[in-house]
Short mmCIF file of C-alpha atoms in Angstrom, two decimals:
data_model
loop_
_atom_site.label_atom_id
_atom_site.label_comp_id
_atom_site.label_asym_id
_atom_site.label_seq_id
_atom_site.Cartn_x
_atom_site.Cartn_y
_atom_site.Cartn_z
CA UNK A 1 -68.44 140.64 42.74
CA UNK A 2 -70.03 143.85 44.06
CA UNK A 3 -68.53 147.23 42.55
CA UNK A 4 -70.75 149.32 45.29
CA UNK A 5 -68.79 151.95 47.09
CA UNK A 6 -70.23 152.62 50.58
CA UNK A 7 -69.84 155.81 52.95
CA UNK A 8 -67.52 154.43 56.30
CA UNK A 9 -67.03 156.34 59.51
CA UNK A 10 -65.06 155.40 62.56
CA UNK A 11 -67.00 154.77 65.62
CA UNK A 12 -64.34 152.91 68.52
CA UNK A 13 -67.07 150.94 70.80
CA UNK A 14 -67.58 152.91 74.26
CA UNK A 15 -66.59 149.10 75.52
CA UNK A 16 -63.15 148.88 73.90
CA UNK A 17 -61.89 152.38 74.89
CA UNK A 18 -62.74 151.42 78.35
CA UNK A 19 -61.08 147.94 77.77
CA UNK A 20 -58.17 149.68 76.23
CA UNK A 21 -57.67 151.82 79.84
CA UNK A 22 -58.15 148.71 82.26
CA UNK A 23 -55.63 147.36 80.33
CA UNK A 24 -53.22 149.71 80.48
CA UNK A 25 -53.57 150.94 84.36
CA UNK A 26 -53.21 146.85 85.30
CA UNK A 27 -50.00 147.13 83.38
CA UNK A 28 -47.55 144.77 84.96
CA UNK A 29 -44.15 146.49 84.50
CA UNK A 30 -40.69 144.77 84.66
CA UNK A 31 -37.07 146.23 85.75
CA UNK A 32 -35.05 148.17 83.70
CA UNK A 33 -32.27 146.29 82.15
CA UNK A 34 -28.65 147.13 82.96
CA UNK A 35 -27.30 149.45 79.56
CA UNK A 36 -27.11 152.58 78.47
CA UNK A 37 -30.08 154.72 76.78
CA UNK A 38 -31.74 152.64 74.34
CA UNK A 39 -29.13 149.99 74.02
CA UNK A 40 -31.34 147.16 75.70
CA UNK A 41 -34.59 148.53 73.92
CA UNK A 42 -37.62 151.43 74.72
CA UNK A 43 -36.52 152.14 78.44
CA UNK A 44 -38.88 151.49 81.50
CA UNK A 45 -39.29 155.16 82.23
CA UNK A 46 -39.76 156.47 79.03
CA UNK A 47 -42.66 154.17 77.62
CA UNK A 48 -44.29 154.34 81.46
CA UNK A 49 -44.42 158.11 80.86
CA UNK A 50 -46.26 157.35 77.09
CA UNK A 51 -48.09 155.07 78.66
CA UNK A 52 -49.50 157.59 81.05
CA UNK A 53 -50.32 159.74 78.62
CA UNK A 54 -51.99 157.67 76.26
CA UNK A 55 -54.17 156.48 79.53
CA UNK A 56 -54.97 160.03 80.89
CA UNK A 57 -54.20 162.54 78.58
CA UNK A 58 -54.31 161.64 74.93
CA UNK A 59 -58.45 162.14 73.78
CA UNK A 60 -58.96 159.33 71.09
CA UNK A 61 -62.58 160.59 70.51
CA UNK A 62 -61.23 163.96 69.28
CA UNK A 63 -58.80 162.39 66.92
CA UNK A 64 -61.39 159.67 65.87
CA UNK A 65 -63.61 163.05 64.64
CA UNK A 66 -60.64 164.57 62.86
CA UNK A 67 -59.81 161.56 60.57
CA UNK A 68 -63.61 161.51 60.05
CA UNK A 69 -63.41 164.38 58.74
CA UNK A 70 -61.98 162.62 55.96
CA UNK A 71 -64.65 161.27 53.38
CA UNK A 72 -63.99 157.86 54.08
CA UNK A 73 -65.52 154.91 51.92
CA UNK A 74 -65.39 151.04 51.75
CA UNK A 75 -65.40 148.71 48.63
CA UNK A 76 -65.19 144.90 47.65
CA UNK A 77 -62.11 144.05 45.29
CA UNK A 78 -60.45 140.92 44.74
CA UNK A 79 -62.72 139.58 47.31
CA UNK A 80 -60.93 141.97 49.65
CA UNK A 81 -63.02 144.89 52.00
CA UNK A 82 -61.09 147.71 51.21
CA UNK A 83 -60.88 150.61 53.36
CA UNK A 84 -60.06 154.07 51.45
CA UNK A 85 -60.24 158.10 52.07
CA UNK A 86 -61.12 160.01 49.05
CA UNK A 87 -60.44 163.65 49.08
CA UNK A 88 -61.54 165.81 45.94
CA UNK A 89 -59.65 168.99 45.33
CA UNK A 90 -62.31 172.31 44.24
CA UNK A 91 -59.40 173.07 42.09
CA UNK A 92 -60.07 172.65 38.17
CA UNK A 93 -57.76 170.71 36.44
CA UNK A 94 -56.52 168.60 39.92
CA UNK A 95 -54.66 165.36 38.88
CA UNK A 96 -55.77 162.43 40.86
CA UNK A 97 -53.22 160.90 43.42
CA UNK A 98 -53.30 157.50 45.04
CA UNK A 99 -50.90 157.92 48.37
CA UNK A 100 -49.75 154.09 49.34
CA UNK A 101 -48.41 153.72 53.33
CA UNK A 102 -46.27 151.57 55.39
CA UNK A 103 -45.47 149.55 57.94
CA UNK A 104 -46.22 149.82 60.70
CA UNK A 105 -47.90 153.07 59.74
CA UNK A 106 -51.75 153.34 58.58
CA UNK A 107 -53.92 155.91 56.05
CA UNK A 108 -53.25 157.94 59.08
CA UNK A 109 -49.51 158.61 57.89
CA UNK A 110 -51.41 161.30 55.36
CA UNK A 111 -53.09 163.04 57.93
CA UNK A 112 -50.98 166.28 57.66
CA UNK A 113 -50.47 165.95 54.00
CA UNK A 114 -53.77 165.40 52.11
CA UNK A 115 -55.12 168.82 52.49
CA UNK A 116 -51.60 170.15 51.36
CA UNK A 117 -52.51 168.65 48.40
CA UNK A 118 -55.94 169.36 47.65
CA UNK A 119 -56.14 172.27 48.47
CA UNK A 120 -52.32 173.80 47.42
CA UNK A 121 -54.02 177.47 47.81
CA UNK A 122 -54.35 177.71 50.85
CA UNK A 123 -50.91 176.25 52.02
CA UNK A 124 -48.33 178.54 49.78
CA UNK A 125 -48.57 176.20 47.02
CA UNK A 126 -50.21 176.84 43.00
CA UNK A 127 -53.48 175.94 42.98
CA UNK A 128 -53.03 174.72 39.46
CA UNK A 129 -50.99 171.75 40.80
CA UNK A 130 -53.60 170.44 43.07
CA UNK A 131 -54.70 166.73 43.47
CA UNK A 132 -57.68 164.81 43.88
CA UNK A 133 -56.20 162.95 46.87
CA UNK A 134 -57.44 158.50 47.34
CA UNK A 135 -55.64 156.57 50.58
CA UNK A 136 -56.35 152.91 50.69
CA UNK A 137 -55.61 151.01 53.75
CA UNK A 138 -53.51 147.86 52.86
CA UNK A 139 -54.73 144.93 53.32
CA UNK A 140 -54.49 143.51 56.84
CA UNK A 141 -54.28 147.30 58.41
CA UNK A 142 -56.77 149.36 59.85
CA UNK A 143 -59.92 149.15 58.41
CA UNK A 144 -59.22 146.82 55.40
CA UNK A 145 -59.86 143.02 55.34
CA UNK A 146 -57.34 140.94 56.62
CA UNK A 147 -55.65 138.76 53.02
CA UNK A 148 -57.21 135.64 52.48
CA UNK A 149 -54.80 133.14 52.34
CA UNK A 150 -51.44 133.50 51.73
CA UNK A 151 -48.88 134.51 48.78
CA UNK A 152 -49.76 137.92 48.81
CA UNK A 153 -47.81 140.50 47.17
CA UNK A 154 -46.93 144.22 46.37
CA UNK A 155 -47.98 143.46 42.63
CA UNK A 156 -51.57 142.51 43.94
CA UNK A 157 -52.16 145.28 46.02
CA UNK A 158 -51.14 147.32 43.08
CA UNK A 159 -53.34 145.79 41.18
CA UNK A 160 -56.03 146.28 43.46
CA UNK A 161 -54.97 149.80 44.11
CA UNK A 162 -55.63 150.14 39.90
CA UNK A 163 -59.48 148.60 40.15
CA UNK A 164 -59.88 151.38 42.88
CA UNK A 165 -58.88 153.85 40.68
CA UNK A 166 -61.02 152.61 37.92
CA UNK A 167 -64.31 152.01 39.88
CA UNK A 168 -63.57 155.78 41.01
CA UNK A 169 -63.85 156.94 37.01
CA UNK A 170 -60.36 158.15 37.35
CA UNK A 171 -58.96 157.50 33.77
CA UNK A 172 -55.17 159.39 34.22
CA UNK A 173 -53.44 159.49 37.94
CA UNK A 174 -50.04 159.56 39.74
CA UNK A 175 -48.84 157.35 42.24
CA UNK A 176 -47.14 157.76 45.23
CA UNK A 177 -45.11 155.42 48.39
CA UNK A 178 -42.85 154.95 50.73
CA UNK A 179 -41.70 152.21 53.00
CA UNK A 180 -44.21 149.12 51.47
CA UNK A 181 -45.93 151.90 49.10
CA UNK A 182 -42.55 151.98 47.59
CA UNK A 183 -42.93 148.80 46.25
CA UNK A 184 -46.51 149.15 45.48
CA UNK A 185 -46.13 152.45 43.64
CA UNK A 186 -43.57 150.94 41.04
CA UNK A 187 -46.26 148.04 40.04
CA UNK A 188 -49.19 150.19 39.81
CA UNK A 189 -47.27 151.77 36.74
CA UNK A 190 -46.51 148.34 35.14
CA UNK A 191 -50.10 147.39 35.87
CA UNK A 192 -51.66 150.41 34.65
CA UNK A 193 -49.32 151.48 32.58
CA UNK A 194 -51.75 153.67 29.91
CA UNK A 195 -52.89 155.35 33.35
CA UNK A 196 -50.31 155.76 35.80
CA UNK A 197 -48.52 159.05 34.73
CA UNK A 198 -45.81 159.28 37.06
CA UNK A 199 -44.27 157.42 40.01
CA UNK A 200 -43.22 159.25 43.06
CA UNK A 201 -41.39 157.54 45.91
CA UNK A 202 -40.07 159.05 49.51
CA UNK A 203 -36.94 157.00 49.08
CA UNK A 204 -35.19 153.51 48.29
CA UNK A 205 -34.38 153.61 44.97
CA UNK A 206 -30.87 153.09 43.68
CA UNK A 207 -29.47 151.88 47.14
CA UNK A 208 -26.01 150.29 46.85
CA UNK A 209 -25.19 146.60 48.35
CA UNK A 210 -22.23 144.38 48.50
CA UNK A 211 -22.70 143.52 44.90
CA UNK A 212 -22.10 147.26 44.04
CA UNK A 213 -19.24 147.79 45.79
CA UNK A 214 -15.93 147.36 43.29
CA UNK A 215 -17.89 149.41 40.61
CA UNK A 216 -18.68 152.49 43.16
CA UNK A 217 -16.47 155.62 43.71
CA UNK A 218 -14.63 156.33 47.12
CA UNK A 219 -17.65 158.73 47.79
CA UNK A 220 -20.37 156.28 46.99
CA UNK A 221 -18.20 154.05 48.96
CA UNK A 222 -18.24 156.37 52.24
CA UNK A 223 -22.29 156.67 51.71
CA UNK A 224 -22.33 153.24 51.65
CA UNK A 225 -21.06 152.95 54.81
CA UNK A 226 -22.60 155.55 56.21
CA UNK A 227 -26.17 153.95 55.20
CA UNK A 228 -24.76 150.73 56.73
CA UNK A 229 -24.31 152.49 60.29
CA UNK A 230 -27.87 153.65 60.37
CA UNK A 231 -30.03 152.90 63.23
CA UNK A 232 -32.72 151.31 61.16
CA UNK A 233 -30.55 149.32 59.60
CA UNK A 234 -29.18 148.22 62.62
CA UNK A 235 -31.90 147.84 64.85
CA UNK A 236 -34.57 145.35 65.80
CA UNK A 237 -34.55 142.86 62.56
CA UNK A 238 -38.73 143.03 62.09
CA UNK A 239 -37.65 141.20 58.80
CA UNK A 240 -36.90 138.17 59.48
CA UNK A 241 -39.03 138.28 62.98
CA UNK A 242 -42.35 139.16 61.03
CA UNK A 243 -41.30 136.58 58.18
CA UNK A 244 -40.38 133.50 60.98
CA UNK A 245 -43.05 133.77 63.63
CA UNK A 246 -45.48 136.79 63.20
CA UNK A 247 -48.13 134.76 65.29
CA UNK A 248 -46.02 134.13 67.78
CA UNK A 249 -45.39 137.40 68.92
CA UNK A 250 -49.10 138.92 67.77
CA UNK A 251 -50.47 137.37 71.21
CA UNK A 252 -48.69 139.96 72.98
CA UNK A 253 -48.70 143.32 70.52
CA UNK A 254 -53.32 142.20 70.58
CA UNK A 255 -53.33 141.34 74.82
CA UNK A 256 -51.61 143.87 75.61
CA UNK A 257 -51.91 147.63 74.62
CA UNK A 258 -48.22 148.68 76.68
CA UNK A 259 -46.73 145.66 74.42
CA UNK A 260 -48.17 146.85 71.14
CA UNK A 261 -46.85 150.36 72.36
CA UNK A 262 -43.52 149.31 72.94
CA UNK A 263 -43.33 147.56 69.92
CA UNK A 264 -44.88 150.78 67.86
CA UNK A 265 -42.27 152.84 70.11
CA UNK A 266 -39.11 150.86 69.55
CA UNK A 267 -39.38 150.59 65.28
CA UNK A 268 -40.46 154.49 64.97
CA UNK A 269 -37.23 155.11 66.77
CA UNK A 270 -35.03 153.61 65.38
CA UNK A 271 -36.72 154.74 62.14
CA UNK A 272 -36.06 158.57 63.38
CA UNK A 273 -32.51 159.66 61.83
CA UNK A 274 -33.00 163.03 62.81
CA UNK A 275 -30.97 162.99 66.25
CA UNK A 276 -34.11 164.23 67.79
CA UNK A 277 -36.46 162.98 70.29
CA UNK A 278 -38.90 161.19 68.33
CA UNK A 279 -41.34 163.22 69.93
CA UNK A 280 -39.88 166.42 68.78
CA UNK A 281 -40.03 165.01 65.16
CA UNK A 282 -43.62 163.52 65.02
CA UNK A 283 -46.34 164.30 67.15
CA UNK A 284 -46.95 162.23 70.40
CA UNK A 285 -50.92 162.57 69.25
CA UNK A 286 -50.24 161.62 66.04
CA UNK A 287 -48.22 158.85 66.67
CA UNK A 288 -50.44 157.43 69.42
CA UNK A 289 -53.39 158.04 66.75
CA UNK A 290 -51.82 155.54 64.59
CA UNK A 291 -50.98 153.16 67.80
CA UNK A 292 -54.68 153.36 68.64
CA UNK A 293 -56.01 152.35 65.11
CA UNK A 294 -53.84 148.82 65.19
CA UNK A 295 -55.11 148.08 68.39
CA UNK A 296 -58.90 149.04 68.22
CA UNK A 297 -58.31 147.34 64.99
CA UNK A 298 -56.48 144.05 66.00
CA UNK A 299 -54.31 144.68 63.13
CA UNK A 300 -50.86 144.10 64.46
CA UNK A 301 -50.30 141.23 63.45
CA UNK A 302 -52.31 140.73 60.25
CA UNK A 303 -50.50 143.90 59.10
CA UNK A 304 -47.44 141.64 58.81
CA UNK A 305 -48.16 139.71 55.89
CA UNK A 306 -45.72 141.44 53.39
CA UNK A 307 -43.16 140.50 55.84
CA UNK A 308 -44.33 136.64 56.48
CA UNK A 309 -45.18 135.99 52.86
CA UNK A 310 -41.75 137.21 51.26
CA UNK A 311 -38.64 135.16 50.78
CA UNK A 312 -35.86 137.63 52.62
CA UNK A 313 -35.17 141.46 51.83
CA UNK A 314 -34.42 143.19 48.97
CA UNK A 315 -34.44 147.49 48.51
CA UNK A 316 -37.75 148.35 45.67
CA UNK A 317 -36.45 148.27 42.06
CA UNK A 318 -38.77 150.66 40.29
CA UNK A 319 -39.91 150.46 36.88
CA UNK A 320 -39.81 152.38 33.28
CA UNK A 321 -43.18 152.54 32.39
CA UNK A 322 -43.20 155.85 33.40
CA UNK A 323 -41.39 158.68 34.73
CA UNK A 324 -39.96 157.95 38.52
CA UNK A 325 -39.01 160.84 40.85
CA UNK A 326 -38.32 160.56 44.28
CA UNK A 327 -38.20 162.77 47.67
CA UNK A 328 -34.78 162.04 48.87
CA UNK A 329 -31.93 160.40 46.43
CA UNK A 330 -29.16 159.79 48.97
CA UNK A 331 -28.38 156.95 50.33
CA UNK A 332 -29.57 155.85 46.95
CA UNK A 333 -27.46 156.40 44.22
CA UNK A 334 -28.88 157.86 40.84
CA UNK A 335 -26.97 156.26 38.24
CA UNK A 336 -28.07 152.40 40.40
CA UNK A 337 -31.52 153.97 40.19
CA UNK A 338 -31.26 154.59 36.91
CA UNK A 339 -30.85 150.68 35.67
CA UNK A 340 -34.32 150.29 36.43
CA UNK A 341 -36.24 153.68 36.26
CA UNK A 342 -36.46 156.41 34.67
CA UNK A 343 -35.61 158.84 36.84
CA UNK A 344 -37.56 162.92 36.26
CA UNK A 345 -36.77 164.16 39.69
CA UNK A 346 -34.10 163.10 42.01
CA UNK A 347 -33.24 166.43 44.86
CA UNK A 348 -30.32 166.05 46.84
CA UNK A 349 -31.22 168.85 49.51
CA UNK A 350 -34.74 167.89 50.93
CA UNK A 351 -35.00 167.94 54.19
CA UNK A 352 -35.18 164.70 55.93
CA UNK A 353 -35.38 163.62 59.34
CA UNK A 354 -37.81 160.91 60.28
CA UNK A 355 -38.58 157.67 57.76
CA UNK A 356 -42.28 158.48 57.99
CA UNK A 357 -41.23 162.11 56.62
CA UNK A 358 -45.00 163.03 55.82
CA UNK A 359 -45.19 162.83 59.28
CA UNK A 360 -42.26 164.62 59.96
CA UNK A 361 -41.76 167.61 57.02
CA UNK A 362 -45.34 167.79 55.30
CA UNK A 363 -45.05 170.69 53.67
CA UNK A 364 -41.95 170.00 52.07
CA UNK A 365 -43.31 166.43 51.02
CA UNK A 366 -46.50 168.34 49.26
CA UNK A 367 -43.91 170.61 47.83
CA UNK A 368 -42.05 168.25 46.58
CA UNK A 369 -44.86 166.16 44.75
CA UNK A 370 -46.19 169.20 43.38
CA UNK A 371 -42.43 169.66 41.80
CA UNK A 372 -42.59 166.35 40.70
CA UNK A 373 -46.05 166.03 38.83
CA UNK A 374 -45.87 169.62 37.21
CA UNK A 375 -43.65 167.68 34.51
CA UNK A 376 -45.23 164.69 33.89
CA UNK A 377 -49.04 166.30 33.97
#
């Protein structure tokens, strides 16, 4: 197996950005269904407007130049191209940081937040709690092989994610996820548990279900339902859609780009929680950055493996190798965390908003992991 780490940069094809725009101005659009707002899905007029700008307005070449501004590497593990940003901090003394993302989100999840953490200085942070920041791609997104095979899990790519961090001579290093990277955080630390120094996830951990219910307090109770009534709980079941027939509906999220958007639309709303405009909680550009990797990619449907090679849903359980702190405790609820973790650092008051939230609040996200890390350094 080769070791070698090579230099990548991302050059799109002249050929498939101008595929990419027939595509999208021979759009064939259908009616708008009868129902209110968003009640029959991501209305006509809204995703025609997105649409438009994508086609006319949005620049991919200037964003494709920005995230390769990123040192940006590939490497062979498990048999597996791997696709991976590595950002060293000039600060002495920076703890390295592995930054796992999620679905349907990309490395580019991190673009807002990796110089907050490199470079704490110069964002109204202590430069003594900098990081050396790495972002793999999972498997099956972006720029990283497709999984061979099936029966892929969280624990592999965790495992994978520890070989990275080993081939980089990185000997001591947190961890950090949400969404899927909340379940690959957890089993880096049981993997590498000599290494891993602290776990740090956005959220998750310690959420109640049925089973909890008689033991819970009329408070945890009332969160309970109030978690229960959320729109991304509620929504479009990618679950068990991704898990039954992922191929199925992958002809029309890679045929066509007004599909994949729609698709990409509909889950980061109902992912927003904010009672905002999505656009008013993540930028259009950066949003349609991440749109325009899957499809220049062809990644939207082997991103779906976690989904199609798991047996149903369960919340991420954590682990007590090593100290656990997350970004946002509620819905969760400590003492259900605490079964399973040990929990460091569990704020009540972040701000929150949108699932992706180092999309949404970066700065308080690098804050936050800063917080975090300066106890378990």
């Amino acid at each position: 197996m080769s070791t070698e780490i090579r230099p990548f940069q991302i050059d799109i094809a002249p050929v498939d950005l101008d595929d990419l725009n027939n595509r999208l101005d021979r759009t064939r659009w259908p009616q708008q269904l009868p129902g209110d707002g968003w009640s029959r899905g991501v209305p006509v007029a809204y995703l025609r407007e997105l649409a438009d700008y994508w086609r006319n307005e949005y620049d991919w070449r200037r964003h494709e130049a920005r995230l390769n501004e990123f040192p940006q590497f590939m490497t062979e593990i498990d048999g597996q191209e791997i696709h991976f940003l590595h950002v060293r901090s000039a600060e002495p003394g920076a703890l390295p940081l592995i930054l796992t993302h999620g679905w349907p989100n990309s490395f580019v999840e991190f673009t807002d937040l990796i110089a907050r953490l490199t470079d704490p200085r110069a964002h109204g942070g202590d430069p003594a709690q900098a990081f050396h920041v790495v972002v793999p791609s999972v498997p099956g997104f972006g720029f990283s092989a497709p999984p061979r095979g099936t029966g892929w899990t969280a624990t592999r790519v965790a495992q994978m994610w520890a070989e990275l961090m080993r081939r980089l001579g990185y000997e001591r290093y947190g961890t950090q996820g949400g969404d899927f990277g909340a379940y690959v955080a957890p089993e880096m630390a049981k993997t590498a548990p000599d290494h891993v120094v602290g776990v740090y996830i956005i959220s998750g951990l310690g959420f109640p279900t049925e089973k909890d219910l008689p033991e819970m307090t009329e408070d945890e109770r009332a969160a309970y339902t109030q978690l229960m009534e959320q729109d991304w709980m509620n929504g479009v079941d990618h679950h068990a859609l991704l898990r039954a027939a992922p191929q199925t509906f992958t002809y029309g999220w890679h045929d066509s780009p007004v599909a994949a958007l729609a698709w990409m639309t509909q889950k980061f709303h109902e992912f927003n929680a904010s009672g905002k405009p999505l656009e008013q909680v993540i930028d259009r550009d950066l949003f349609l950055t991440n749109v325009s990797l899957y499809w220049f990619t062809g990644t939207f449907g082997t991103s779906a493996w976690p989904y199609y090679d798991s047996t149903g849903f369960g919340w991420p359980e954590g682990q007590t190798a090593t100290p656990t702190g997350v970004y946002s405790g509620p819905p969760g609820i400590r003492r259900l965390a605490e079964r399973h973790n040990t929990i460091l650092h569990w704020p009540e008051d972040n701000p929150g908003g949108h699932h992706f939230i180092a999309m949404d609040q970066p700065d308080h996200l690098a804050a936050d992991i800063r917080a975090f890390f300066a106890k378990v350094r």
